[in-house]
């Protein structure tokens, strides 16, 4: 019986990492603060539950919403290793789980050092190449590692089936060796851009989070932390422009990542508190915010709205600043 | 630790909570939400982990366990409101049926598996328990001779929480939340004070060309426009009128502590503010809110015998305000109605009342605790009736909502639409 009072159907104890199963909300908030990761209460609650219950987190949302960043923040914040598996079409088991070192095996057999079956065969750990999923299970650390399975929707549906055993029991069956069970289960973060639906079997093994684009206030806070060299008024204007863009039916809405890129670009271009974000500047840097040519072609028609939004936000911030003084 | 696990999956939750969870997942499935087969079990697990003391956390936890598609979030939120009301009613009923005095009540519900408090510092009061205290203190019997808020002795509070170890909290301490309301309220007050009037004047910051004046002046030059005078919105001093629904349906979804603290903060920030509470009738509580501390506000409210938790008759309440306090609203007044719009009275009376507010007031905002997501639809008859007279309908359940309202009002120039649906939910 595990400490959390649950028994899994097969009688296998659900084990959570010794260091994170009792993490408190305060500690998690502290980690996010230290890593300058702005998370809302819903996300914090769900991540907290994922850590305490040892459940994988399935995070969906638009590209650039901070899904991958969450895994990085957890790894850095809890001072543990991040193991990343980037998914792509055609991703196979040998790229994700493990692979036999066939060259080494062949040489060993030819040299007569090892046989192909029985004791002393070439099918043992000396000839095993760990791939990300197996490596995450065989960690010797006391603190669980963070396993990031990034953009799982890019992989084939068959690949999801490979994940099921790992996600439910944190174990992996290798026919020639047996079952590898994690002594310290990793923190699993799975991200998806929703380019296709995921299987029910995968989803029900995870706690689900859908990350929405941030509000104006939240995005400004992100900018304040991530691009501190940008002054308050310009940061407000930047956020106002991206918020305005999100109100328009674009092929690809700018995410937080695009906002950060654009803000850094403006800093490089010397934007400071006295500079307005003009239509020309928006046009010349639109590539940081918009990633589809059809969207960039619309920048002229949107320019007035965008500059007005930037001006209003800047004025509003200036008034706030004056009042604070 | 329980030995029940030998028989298979077990979840150490109170029976009532377990029943409500199963009922909730059934309702979700009936509404075509794609709930995983193990949804009820996972929901029970997450609730056992975080407890049922905070609506926002409970909603987030259940979302994570029961939802697998963003398209289902809207339905989830709608049904969650019902689930939460039923759950809290169960917990309150449990204490209402209890014949013992409030200070003798059991600390928590049946919690055989309760974990130690997750607080890093055991010496600090547990915020979760504080929240539960503030929530359930109002849920206790109103006819109890000993008001827990006025009792000098430290009061134990009841709440369902896996981490809900028995502890005592000060009722007044429970009112002092860590959430900072001063900043958003200050911003909101400033935004309302700066809010443009419905008229324009040439003495203000120019925002558009004054066509009428340009034409008038062109008469002097033979019809040729030689200058383009500009005009800007009027800026007038701020007066606030809060009309707050304290019916049971609203108090089920909004923290009383948050509500009173918000009003107190507004009172501090505003030059002139009047506050009315209503359920089936209206009562002015301006003096109660205008106190130095939130605890004082509660004390004064108690002395006024302000009533909480009845039904909702907004129209009747507005009629009473209009007849008894006709000067409560004028052209300089920003009116804020806090209500879920679940009108049980005559909608024609509501329509007349809203018409009066809209006609007399500078701006009419409706803060609805149910409109906390962009997917909310104001389709109940009360909201449908009131909406044509409302300048902006916003969600209002926590500090983030106040910030969102402030954010929109700060950018508001009188032309663009306002409202919860323009909120970019985090």
XYZ file of C-alpha atoms in Angstrom:
751
model
C 0.000 0.000 0.000
C 1.415 3.291 -0.953
C 1.411 6.368 1.172
C -1.298 8.046 -0.787
C -3.756 5.343 0.024
C -4.437 4.079 -3.471
C -3.920 0.671 -4.905
C -3.705 0.129 -8.606
C -5.869 -2.587 -10.107
C -3.030 -4.976 -10.611
C -1.948 -4.637 -7.035
C 1.160 -2.774 -8.089
C 1.962 0.016 -5.758
C 1.803 3.477 -7.209
C 5.032 5.054 -6.268
C 5.865 8.690 -6.497
C 9.267 10.217 -6.275
C 10.458 10.651 -2.736
C 11.282 14.303 -3.158
C 8.267 15.564 -5.069
C 5.317 13.505 -3.885
C 4.934 15.827 -0.931
C 5.761 19.086 -2.657
C 3.596 21.951 -1.457
C 1.887 24.599 -3.492
C 4.092 27.202 -1.910
C 7.226 25.369 -2.997
C 5.897 24.978 -6.511
C 5.022 28.663 -6.740
C 8.464 29.461 -5.446
C 10.039 27.336 -8.165
C 7.990 29.054 -10.831
C 8.898 32.454 -9.419
C 12.585 31.636 -9.328
C 12.456 30.432 -12.898
C 10.425 33.480 -13.963
C 7.629 31.246 -15.175
C 4.265 32.957 -14.914
C 1.608 30.328 -14.228
C -2.022 30.831 -13.347
C -3.695 29.093 -10.442
C -5.280 26.397 -12.591
C -1.960 25.347 -14.024
C -0.298 25.381 -10.614
C -3.031 23.205 -9.134
C -2.807 20.682 -11.946
C 0.987 20.521 -11.897
C 0.902 20.147 -8.136
C -1.464 17.210 -8.462
C 0.676 15.686 -11.170
C 3.713 15.808 -8.896
C 1.913 14.546 -5.814
C 0.028 11.756 -7.526
C 2.811 10.846 -9.915
C 0.507 11.348 -12.890
C 1.796 12.436 -16.284
C 0.744 15.899 -17.398
C -0.769 16.266 -20.846
C -0.492 19.895 -21.871
C -2.257 21.134 -24.965
C -2.334 24.587 -26.430
C -1.230 26.772 -29.260
C 2.453 26.745 -30.221
C 4.417 29.262 -28.213
C 2.132 29.099 -25.187
C 4.876 27.854 -22.853
C 4.163 24.131 -22.808
C 7.714 22.967 -23.360
C 8.993 25.672 -21.096
C 7.023 24.175 -18.227
C 9.038 20.959 -18.387
C 12.277 22.909 -18.509
C 11.220 24.988 -15.538
C 10.341 21.903 -13.502
C 13.681 20.320 -14.306
C 15.724 23.405 -13.494
C 13.559 24.376 -10.550
C 13.863 20.997 -8.868
C 17.474 20.662 -9.919
C 17.042 17.495 -11.883
C 17.777 16.294 -15.379
C 15.487 17.028 -18.289
C 15.180 14.130 -20.708
C 13.531 15.247 -23.893
C 11.959 13.157 -26.594
C 11.018 15.289 -29.567
C 8.298 13.500 -31.489
C 8.024 13.491 -35.246
C 6.239 11.545 -37.924
C 7.748 8.093 -38.237
C 9.212 8.076 -34.729
C 9.806 4.413 -33.911
C 10.425 2.386 -30.794
C 14.145 2.132 -31.410
C 14.414 5.912 -31.378
C 12.332 6.360 -28.274
C 12.796 3.281 -26.076
C 15.973 1.337 -26.666
C 17.994 -0.220 -29.416
C 20.424 -3.119 -29.586
C 23.940 -2.225 -30.641
C 23.964 -4.581 -33.597
C 27.518 -3.785 -34.679
C 28.883 -4.525 -31.267
C 26.790 -7.672 -31.025
C 28.013 -8.889 -34.412
C 31.636 -8.327 -33.527
C 31.181 -10.097 -30.201
C 29.595 -13.122 -31.830
C 32.215 -13.255 -34.579
C 34.976 -13.022 -32.003
C 33.345 -15.850 -30.076
C 33.053 -13.797 -26.922
C 29.283 -14.118 -26.728
C 26.557 -16.291 -28.167
C 23.100 -15.368 -29.394
C 21.113 -17.084 -26.692
C 21.410 -18.474 -23.237
C 23.616 -17.057 -20.527
C 26.319 -14.804 -21.799
C 24.406 -13.880 -24.933
C 24.742 -10.577 -26.682
C 21.322 -9.624 -25.428
C 22.319 -8.026 -22.180
C 22.869 -4.532 -20.936
C 26.354 -4.230 -22.426
C 24.810 -4.197 -25.869
C 21.790 -2.061 -25.049
C 21.560 1.512 -26.266
C 19.280 3.548 -24.054
C 16.936 5.975 -25.729
C 15.113 8.744 -23.848
C 12.211 6.708 -22.449
C 14.362 3.906 -21.098
C 16.892 6.371 -19.740
C 14.148 8.128 -17.810
C 13.158 4.848 -16.163
C 16.661 3.811 -15.194
C 17.684 6.901 -13.338
C 19.706 6.395 -10.184
C 18.930 9.814 -8.810
C 16.793 10.204 -5.735
C 15.011 13.118 -7.353
C 12.823 12.115 -10.264
C 13.942 13.296 -13.648
C 11.659 15.258 -15.908
C 10.705 13.385 -19.054
C 9.428 15.721 -21.749
C 7.594 14.008 -24.592
C 7.294 17.001 -26.847
C 4.641 17.454 -29.523
C 3.292 13.941 -29.242
C 0.668 14.762 -31.849
C 3.407 14.785 -34.480
C 4.133 11.112 -33.870
C 2.051 8.310 -35.334
C -0.819 6.845 -33.375
C 1.102 3.582 -33.066
C 3.718 5.403 -31.066
C 1.137 6.355 -28.459
C 0.599 2.672 -27.777
C 4.274 2.384 -26.884
C 3.790 5.000 -24.216
C 0.876 3.363 -22.461
C 2.809 0.877 -20.354
C 5.316 3.514 -19.418
C 2.719 6.080 -18.435
C 0.546 3.796 -16.346
C 3.110 1.686 -14.514
C 6.395 3.418 -15.241
C 7.822 0.255 -16.603
C 8.976 -1.062 -19.929
C 9.097 -4.592 -21.212
C 12.193 -5.643 -23.111
C 11.551 -9.167 -24.420
C 15.162 -10.267 -24.186
C 15.803 -8.768 -20.763
C 12.498 -8.600 -18.951
C 10.698 -5.689 -17.415
C 12.476 -2.507 -16.428
C 10.661 -0.687 -13.649
C 11.521 2.797 -12.520
C 12.727 2.953 -8.941
C 12.056 6.661 -9.018
C 9.344 7.381 -11.587
C 10.048 10.443 -13.703
C 7.874 13.504 -13.868
C 6.283 13.107 -17.286
C 5.225 16.144 -19.278
C 3.575 15.452 -22.618
C 2.829 18.352 -24.905
C 0.550 18.506 -27.896
C -0.347 21.237 -30.361
C -3.633 19.476 -31.150
C -2.804 18.907 -34.790
C -4.633 15.626 -34.275
C -6.634 14.038 -31.500
C -4.865 11.754 -29.080
C -6.113 8.337 -28.097
C -8.435 7.930 -25.139
C -6.023 5.440 -23.619
C -3.264 8.019 -23.538
C -5.471 10.819 -22.299
C -6.946 8.929 -19.417
C -3.503 8.178 -18.051
C -2.752 11.872 -17.756
C -3.924 14.991 -16.034
C -5.054 17.345 -18.733
C -4.191 21.016 -19.026
C -5.175 23.325 -21.843
C -3.008 26.416 -21.980
C -4.813 29.465 -23.302
C -3.057 32.526 -24.653
C -2.228 34.784 -21.724
C -4.198 37.836 -20.713
C -2.698 41.290 -21.182
C -1.679 41.462 -17.540
C -0.126 38.030 -17.500
C 1.784 38.637 -20.711
C 3.108 41.932 -19.385
C 4.276 40.139 -16.271
C 6.023 37.551 -18.439
C 7.741 40.336 -20.348
C 8.742 42.043 -17.144
C 10.470 38.895 -15.987
C 11.885 37.616 -19.247
C 12.880 40.895 -20.902
C 13.612 43.150 -17.937
C 15.568 45.579 -20.100
C 12.333 46.611 -21.814
C 10.770 49.590 -20.089
C 7.285 49.365 -18.629
C 5.545 51.538 -21.186
C 7.013 49.737 -24.181
C 6.245 46.382 -22.600
C 2.615 47.418 -22.255
C 2.572 48.547 -25.875
C 4.097 45.254 -27.013
C 1.473 43.290 -25.129
C -1.307 45.478 -26.450
C -0.185 44.826 -30.015
C -0.069 41.058 -29.571
C -3.411 41.083 -27.786
C -4.852 43.097 -30.649
C -3.440 40.645 -33.164
C -5.059 37.760 -31.310
C -8.411 39.450 -31.755
C -8.047 39.129 -35.512
C -8.615 35.920 -37.459
C -5.031 35.165 -38.404
C -3.749 31.867 -39.735
C -1.266 31.685 -36.883
C -1.836 33.769 -33.790
C 1.275 35.032 -32.041
C 2.088 33.100 -28.893
C 4.069 34.186 -25.876
C 7.257 33.027 -27.564
C 6.601 35.422 -30.441
C 5.875 38.251 -28.023
C 9.189 37.631 -26.263
C 11.074 37.472 -29.553
C 9.521 40.699 -30.704
C 10.218 42.427 -27.410
C 13.869 41.392 -27.581
C 14.024 42.615 -31.160
C 12.663 45.993 -30.112
C 15.249 46.183 -27.377
C 17.966 45.453 -29.914
C 16.557 48.133 -32.164
C 16.839 50.606 -29.334
C 13.221 51.016 -28.335
C 12.964 52.867 -25.066
C 10.384 54.679 -23.036
C 10.256 57.679 -25.358
C 9.787 55.726 -28.565
C 6.345 54.983 -29.897
C 5.702 51.698 -31.640
C 4.962 53.061 -35.073
C 3.300 51.383 -38.010
C 6.644 51.322 -39.816
C 8.321 49.589 -36.928
C 5.558 47.018 -36.741
C 5.843 46.381 -40.474
C 9.603 46.012 -40.384
C 9.506 43.572 -37.480
C 6.285 41.735 -38.302
C 8.241 38.557 -38.974
C 8.847 38.173 -35.264
C 5.132 38.072 -34.557
C 3.566 36.521 -37.625
C 4.765 33.351 -39.258
C 2.459 33.063 -42.241
C 2.889 35.167 -45.342
C -0.860 35.664 -45.591
C -0.854 37.150 -42.091
C 2.127 39.372 -42.803
C 0.395 40.625 -45.931
C -2.447 41.856 -43.731
C -0.206 43.967 -41.527
C -0.966 47.147 -43.492
C -4.689 46.874 -42.913
C -4.109 46.132 -39.219
C -1.451 48.777 -38.656
C -3.826 51.503 -37.477
C -5.483 49.251 -34.920
C -2.142 47.987 -33.703
C -0.553 51.382 -33.277
C -3.686 52.689 -31.567
C -3.605 49.770 -29.149
C 0.077 50.369 -28.479
C -0.483 54.073 -27.926
C -3.393 53.507 -25.561
C -1.469 50.973 -23.523
C 1.566 53.232 -23.351
C -0.534 56.211 -22.257
C -2.327 54.136 -19.676
C 0.947 52.891 -18.251
C 2.364 56.397 -18.191
C -0.631 57.598 -16.197
C -0.227 54.710 -13.768
C 3.439 55.471 -13.366
C 2.777 59.141 -12.723
C 0.175 58.300 -10.113
C 2.525 55.930 -8.350
C 5.083 58.726 -8.140
C -3.574 4.051 6.630
C -6.504 2.035 5.419
C -6.299 -1.580 4.428
C -9.076 -1.286 1.928
C -6.618 -1.318 -0.913
C -6.315 -5.089 -0.740
C -9.675 -5.324 -2.426
C -8.690 -3.140 -5.355
C -8.907 0.520 -6.108
C -9.892 2.540 -3.100
C -10.253 6.228 -2.598
C -10.438 7.658 0.875
C -13.124 10.248 0.352
C -16.196 11.157 2.231
C -19.301 9.366 1.006
C -21.126 12.540 0.118
C -18.227 13.837 -1.929
C -17.918 10.490 -3.649
C -21.593 10.521 -4.529
C -21.365 14.023 -5.941
C -18.335 13.113 -8.015
C -20.110 10.164 -9.602
C -23.162 12.317 -10.195
C -20.974 14.986 -11.765
C -19.194 12.627 -14.134
C -22.537 11.162 -15.170
C -23.840 14.634 -15.894
C -20.738 15.401 -17.945
C -21.145 12.230 -19.971
C -24.822 12.964 -20.472
C -23.776 16.328 -21.876
C -21.495 14.551 -24.370
C -18.295 15.448 -22.581
C -15.614 12.907 -23.338
C -14.889 11.793 -19.778
C -12.316 8.987 -19.433
C -13.628 5.650 -18.221
C -11.745 6.074 -14.967
C -12.879 9.675 -14.612
C -14.724 9.314 -11.316
C -11.825 7.492 -9.737
C -9.292 10.052 -10.897
C -11.563 12.871 -9.779
C -11.824 11.339 -6.329
C -8.066 10.965 -6.189
C -7.349 14.558 -7.029
C -9.958 15.808 -4.579
C -8.578 13.556 -1.897
C -5.220 15.158 -2.562
C -6.206 18.826 -2.488
C -9.461 18.754 -0.558
C -12.692 20.573 -1.231
C -12.006 23.904 0.326
C -11.400 26.229 -2.557
C -13.648 26.490 -5.571
C -10.951 27.550 -8.000
C -8.545 24.812 -7.005
C -11.271 22.200 -7.024
C -12.362 23.257 -10.491
C -8.788 23.175 -11.781
C -8.191 19.759 -10.272
C -11.370 18.249 -11.672
C -10.720 19.786 -15.049
C -7.362 18.067 -15.138
C -8.897 14.745 -14.200
C -12.103 14.801 -16.231
C -11.540 16.900 -19.318
C -9.514 15.842 -22.326
C -10.582 18.406 -24.865
C -10.769 22.201 -24.743
C -14.115 22.055 -26.504
C -15.564 20.443 -23.378
C -14.379 23.130 -20.989
C -17.461 25.266 -21.489
C -19.823 22.443 -20.607
C -17.598 21.440 -17.726
C -17.666 24.916 -16.216
C -21.425 25.105 -16.543
C -21.979 21.782 -14.827
C -19.257 22.401 -12.277
C -21.236 25.351 -10.883
C -24.100 22.977 -10.143
C -21.763 20.351 -8.715
C -20.098 22.868 -6.441
C -23.383 24.218 -5.145
C -24.608 20.718 -4.373
C -21.344 19.776 -2.728
C -21.201 22.825 -0.509
C -24.867 22.392 0.346
C -24.099 18.825 1.413
C -21.295 19.982 3.632
C -23.378 22.769 5.105
C -26.354 20.468 5.597
C -24.103 18.113 7.433
C -23.351 20.845 9.925
C -26.872 22.216 9.918
C -28.154 18.843 11.075
C -25.630 18.856 13.813
C -27.196 19.756 17.084
C -23.976 20.623 18.799
C -22.808 24.176 19.188
C -20.647 25.578 16.431
C -17.519 25.476 18.525
C -18.162 21.836 19.335
C -18.574 20.697 15.782
C -16.160 18.196 14.349
C -13.229 19.792 12.644
C -13.421 18.077 9.317
C -15.685 15.605 7.651
C -14.900 11.934 7.590
C -11.237 11.968 6.696
C -9.661 8.691 7.632
C -6.798 9.221 5.220
C -6.151 12.867 5.935
C -2.611 13.867 5.193
C -0.604 16.158 7.344
C -0.902 19.749 6.316
C 1.146 20.496 3.224
C 2.233 23.799 4.628
C 5.986 24.069 4.621
C 5.915 25.913 7.889
C 3.667 24.236 10.379
C 3.660 27.293 12.553
C 1.901 29.333 9.907
C -1.857 29.125 9.541
C -2.941 26.875 6.734
C -4.395 29.011 4.005
C -6.654 26.219 2.838
C -8.229 25.889 6.212
C -8.563 29.633 6.451
C -10.401 29.669 3.175
C -12.677 26.929 4.358
C -13.274 28.837 7.499
C -14.366 31.927 5.728
C -16.513 29.896 3.410
C -18.255 27.736 5.944
C -18.552 30.312 8.637
C -21.188 31.961 6.501
C -22.759 28.668 5.753
C -23.520 27.991 9.383
C -26.913 28.545 10.878
C -27.900 32.156 10.694
C -30.071 31.836 13.775
C -27.263 30.564 15.857
C -27.022 32.581 19.015
C -23.297 32.744 18.808
C -22.062 34.360 15.672
C -18.700 32.867 14.888
C -17.520 36.212 13.566
C -18.323 37.970 16.796
C -17.114 35.311 19.106
C -13.940 36.363 20.826
C -12.812 32.812 21.216
C -10.982 31.095 18.437
C -13.403 29.163 16.301
C -12.845 25.800 14.758
C -14.023 25.508 11.205
C -15.156 22.604 9.173
C -14.114 21.715 5.697
C -13.548 18.681 3.627
C -9.863 18.386 3.029
C -7.453 15.558 2.855
C -5.034 17.952 4.424
C -7.662 19.183 6.814
C -6.077 18.302 10.080
C -8.000 19.714 12.963
C -6.846 23.207 13.655
C -8.232 26.374 15.027
C -8.310 29.575 13.152
C -9.233 33.010 14.199
C -12.428 34.059 12.483
C -11.012 37.512 12.048
C -7.735 36.082 10.868
C -9.612 34.122 8.269
C -10.793 37.362 6.804
C -7.332 38.630 6.153
C -6.458 36.884 2.932
C -3.055 37.164 1.346
C -4.646 38.118 -1.942
C -3.898 41.711 -2.771
C -7.087 43.481 -3.704
C -5.788 46.987 -3.171
C -3.890 47.165 -6.425
C -6.637 45.950 -8.781
C -9.289 47.951 -6.947
C -7.115 51.028 -7.088
C -6.621 50.576 -10.803
C -10.310 49.981 -11.293
C -11.251 53.048 -9.306
C -8.826 55.136 -11.301
C -10.142 53.725 -14.545
C -13.702 54.500 -13.524
C -12.680 57.994 -12.451
C -10.986 58.600 -15.774
C -13.761 56.944 -17.633
C -15.020 59.044 -20.443
C -18.385 60.611 -20.163
C -20.889 60.013 -22.917
C -20.397 63.603 -24.038
C -17.475 65.357 -25.695
C -15.873 68.674 -24.997
C -13.200 70.804 -26.595
C -11.513 71.236 -23.246
C -10.344 67.688 -23.007
C -7.603 65.726 -24.695
C -8.495 65.749 -28.368
C -9.351 62.373 -29.808
C -11.466 63.310 -32.828
C -12.312 66.212 -35.118
C -15.212 68.373 -33.970
C -17.073 68.380 -37.286
C -19.976 70.458 -36.057
C -17.699 73.207 -34.778
C -15.586 73.096 -37.941
C -18.681 73.625 -40.074
C -19.912 76.376 -37.811
C -16.594 78.214 -38.011
C -16.426 77.733 -41.782
C -19.324 80.162 -42.133
C -16.894 82.921 -41.289
C -14.652 81.961 -44.215
C -17.252 81.495 -46.843
C -17.687 77.797 -46.265
C -13.989 76.971 -46.488
C -12.715 74.935 -43.567
C -9.442 76.549 -42.596
C -8.953 74.806 -39.277
C -10.037 71.496 -37.815
C -10.992 71.930 -34.171
C -10.823 68.785 -32.115
C -12.772 67.489 -29.204
C -12.275 64.835 -26.590
C -14.335 62.983 -24.082
C -15.483 64.719 -20.937
C -13.765 63.725 -17.769
C -15.837 63.927 -14.663
C -15.400 63.042 -11.040
C -16.216 59.509 -10.001
C -19.141 58.311 -7.976
C -19.805 54.650 -7.484
C -22.985 52.752 -6.836
C -22.662 49.077 -6.009
C -25.806 46.976 -6.110
C -24.790 43.590 -4.812
C -26.794 40.411 -5.061
C -26.286 38.398 -1.874
C -28.769 35.686 -2.757
C -27.849 32.092 -2.116
C -27.077 31.338 -5.747
C -24.446 34.075 -5.790
C -22.972 33.264 -2.406
C -22.578 29.668 -3.511
C -20.072 30.686 -6.140
C -18.353 33.700 -4.671
C -16.372 33.999 -1.481
C -18.084 36.304 1.001
C -14.721 37.374 2.299
C -13.604 38.371 -1.175
C -16.831 40.209 -1.792
C -16.722 42.268 1.379
C -13.021 42.978 1.087
C -13.495 44.143 -2.482
C -16.273 46.497 -1.477
C -14.228 47.813 1.435
C -11.297 48.487 -0.863
C -13.531 50.338 -3.294
C -14.944 52.353 -0.429
C -11.443 53.387 0.561
C -10.483 54.287 -2.980
C -13.623 56.092 -4.016
C -14.542 59.654 -3.190
C -18.212 58.817 -3.070
C -19.652 55.357 -3.017
C -22.935 53.824 -1.956
C -23.546 50.127 -1.572
C -26.802 48.202 -1.515
C -27.210 44.529 -0.792
C -30.229 42.740 -2.117
C -31.741 39.329 -2.449
C -35.491 39.757 -2.525
C -35.313 43.296 -1.167
C -32.657 45.983 -1.073
C -30.818 47.345 1.928
C -28.215 50.070 2.020
C -25.002 48.907 3.708
C -22.726 51.821 2.847
C -21.921 52.531 6.473
C -21.058 48.911 7.115
C -18.651 48.801 4.215
C -17.156 52.152 5.124
C -15.212 50.808 8.072
C -11.561 50.621 8.807
C -11.163 46.855 8.502
C -13.001 43.990 6.905
C -13.724 42.561 10.312
C -15.367 45.843 11.289
C -17.415 45.591 8.136
C -18.679 42.177 9.178
C -19.471 43.451 12.641
C -21.447 46.346 11.254
C -23.234 44.117 8.810
C -24.247 41.929 11.696
C -25.569 44.893 13.630
C -27.540 45.975 10.591
C -28.894 42.433 10.423
C -27.997 42.402 6.787
C -29.502 39.300 5.305
C -27.643 36.814 3.180
C -28.660 33.936 1.068
C -32.251 34.484 -0.046
C -33.634 34.310 -3.574
C -32.949 36.824 -6.308
C -35.413 39.564 -7.205
C -33.303 42.187 -8.891
C -36.234 44.090 -10.333
C -37.883 44.511 -6.953
C -34.603 45.616 -5.429
C -34.034 48.217 -8.141
C -37.543 49.549 -7.684
C -36.902 49.952 -3.961
C -33.642 51.781 -4.590
C -35.267 54.020 -7.175
C -38.156 54.925 -4.884
C -36.273 55.302 -1.604
C -32.940 56.613 -2.885
C -33.673 58.451 -6.132
C -30.409 60.402 -5.906
C -28.259 57.303 -5.597
C -27.412 57.473 -9.271
C -26.713 60.453 -11.475
C -24.682 61.331 -14.552
C -21.443 61.124 -12.633
C -22.169 57.692 -11.184
C -20.693 54.476 -12.392
C -23.119 51.706 -11.497
C -21.875 48.199 -10.761
C -24.428 45.431 -10.387
C -22.984 42.259 -8.877
C -25.362 39.410 -9.613
C -25.675 36.125 -11.436
C -28.870 37.394 -13.072
C -30.928 34.403 -11.988
C -34.016 36.543 -11.537
C -36.966 34.931 -9.827
C -39.209 38.005 -9.985
C -40.942 39.962 -12.704
C -38.624 40.713 -15.625
C -40.641 43.772 -16.655
C -39.779 45.310 -13.290
C -36.142 44.407 -13.879
C -36.295 46.001 -17.314
C -37.706 49.201 -15.865
C -35.040 49.268 -13.151
C -32.203 48.709 -15.601
C -33.606 51.324 -17.904
C -33.525 53.784 -15.003
C -29.911 52.929 -14.154
C -28.807 53.135 -17.766
C -30.579 56.428 -18.351
C -29.342 58.062 -15.161
C -25.900 56.558 -14.706
C -22.656 57.286 -16.511
C -21.966 53.654 -17.145
C -23.600 50.418 -16.022
C -21.355 47.430 -15.461
C -22.646 43.998 -14.563
C -20.263 41.726 -12.690
C -21.502 38.182 -12.899
C -19.773 35.481 -10.848
C -20.849 32.910 -13.440
C -19.233 34.769 -16.345
C -15.721 33.833 -15.344
C -15.005 32.099 -18.632
C -15.244 33.482 -22.134
C -17.661 30.668 -22.951
C -20.368 31.823 -20.557
C -23.633 32.709 -22.253
C -26.006 35.181 -20.588
C -29.092 33.248 -21.590
C -31.033 33.204 -18.326
C -34.061 35.461 -18.470
C -32.696 37.951 -15.971
C -29.511 38.478 -17.934
C -31.352 38.574 -21.223
C -33.563 41.319 -19.856
C -30.759 43.336 -18.313
C -28.138 42.992 -21.032
C -29.430 45.704 -23.400
C -28.933 48.249 -20.612
C -25.482 47.079 -19.620
C -22.290 48.654 -20.958
C -20.090 45.764 -19.922
C -20.734 42.279 -18.564
C -17.755 40.836 -16.703
C -16.900 37.784 -14.669
C -16.377 38.448 -10.984
C -15.138 35.716 -8.747
C -11.616 36.563 -7.742
C -8.835 39.082 -7.841
C -7.859 38.103 -11.398
C -11.299 39.136 -12.587
C -10.856 42.552 -10.996
C -7.566 42.938 -12.825
C -9.202 41.959 -16.073
C -11.995 44.472 -15.611
C -9.454 47.142 -14.730
C -7.401 46.249 -17.762
C -10.352 46.638 -20.090
C -11.614 49.829 -18.491
C -8.165 51.380 -18.652
C -8.231 50.953 -22.391
C -11.867 51.863 -22.775
C -12.572 55.050 -24.686
C -16.324 54.669 -24.942
C -16.329 53.115 -28.378
C -14.972 49.598 -28.192
C -16.965 46.738 -26.700
C -16.401 45.738 -23.110
C -17.026 42.408 -21.538
C -16.032 39.014 -20.299
C -16.000 37.559 -23.813
C -13.054 39.772 -24.647
C -11.128 38.255 -21.803
C -8.143 36.142 -22.839
C -8.401 33.439 -20.222
C -5.071 32.292 -18.945
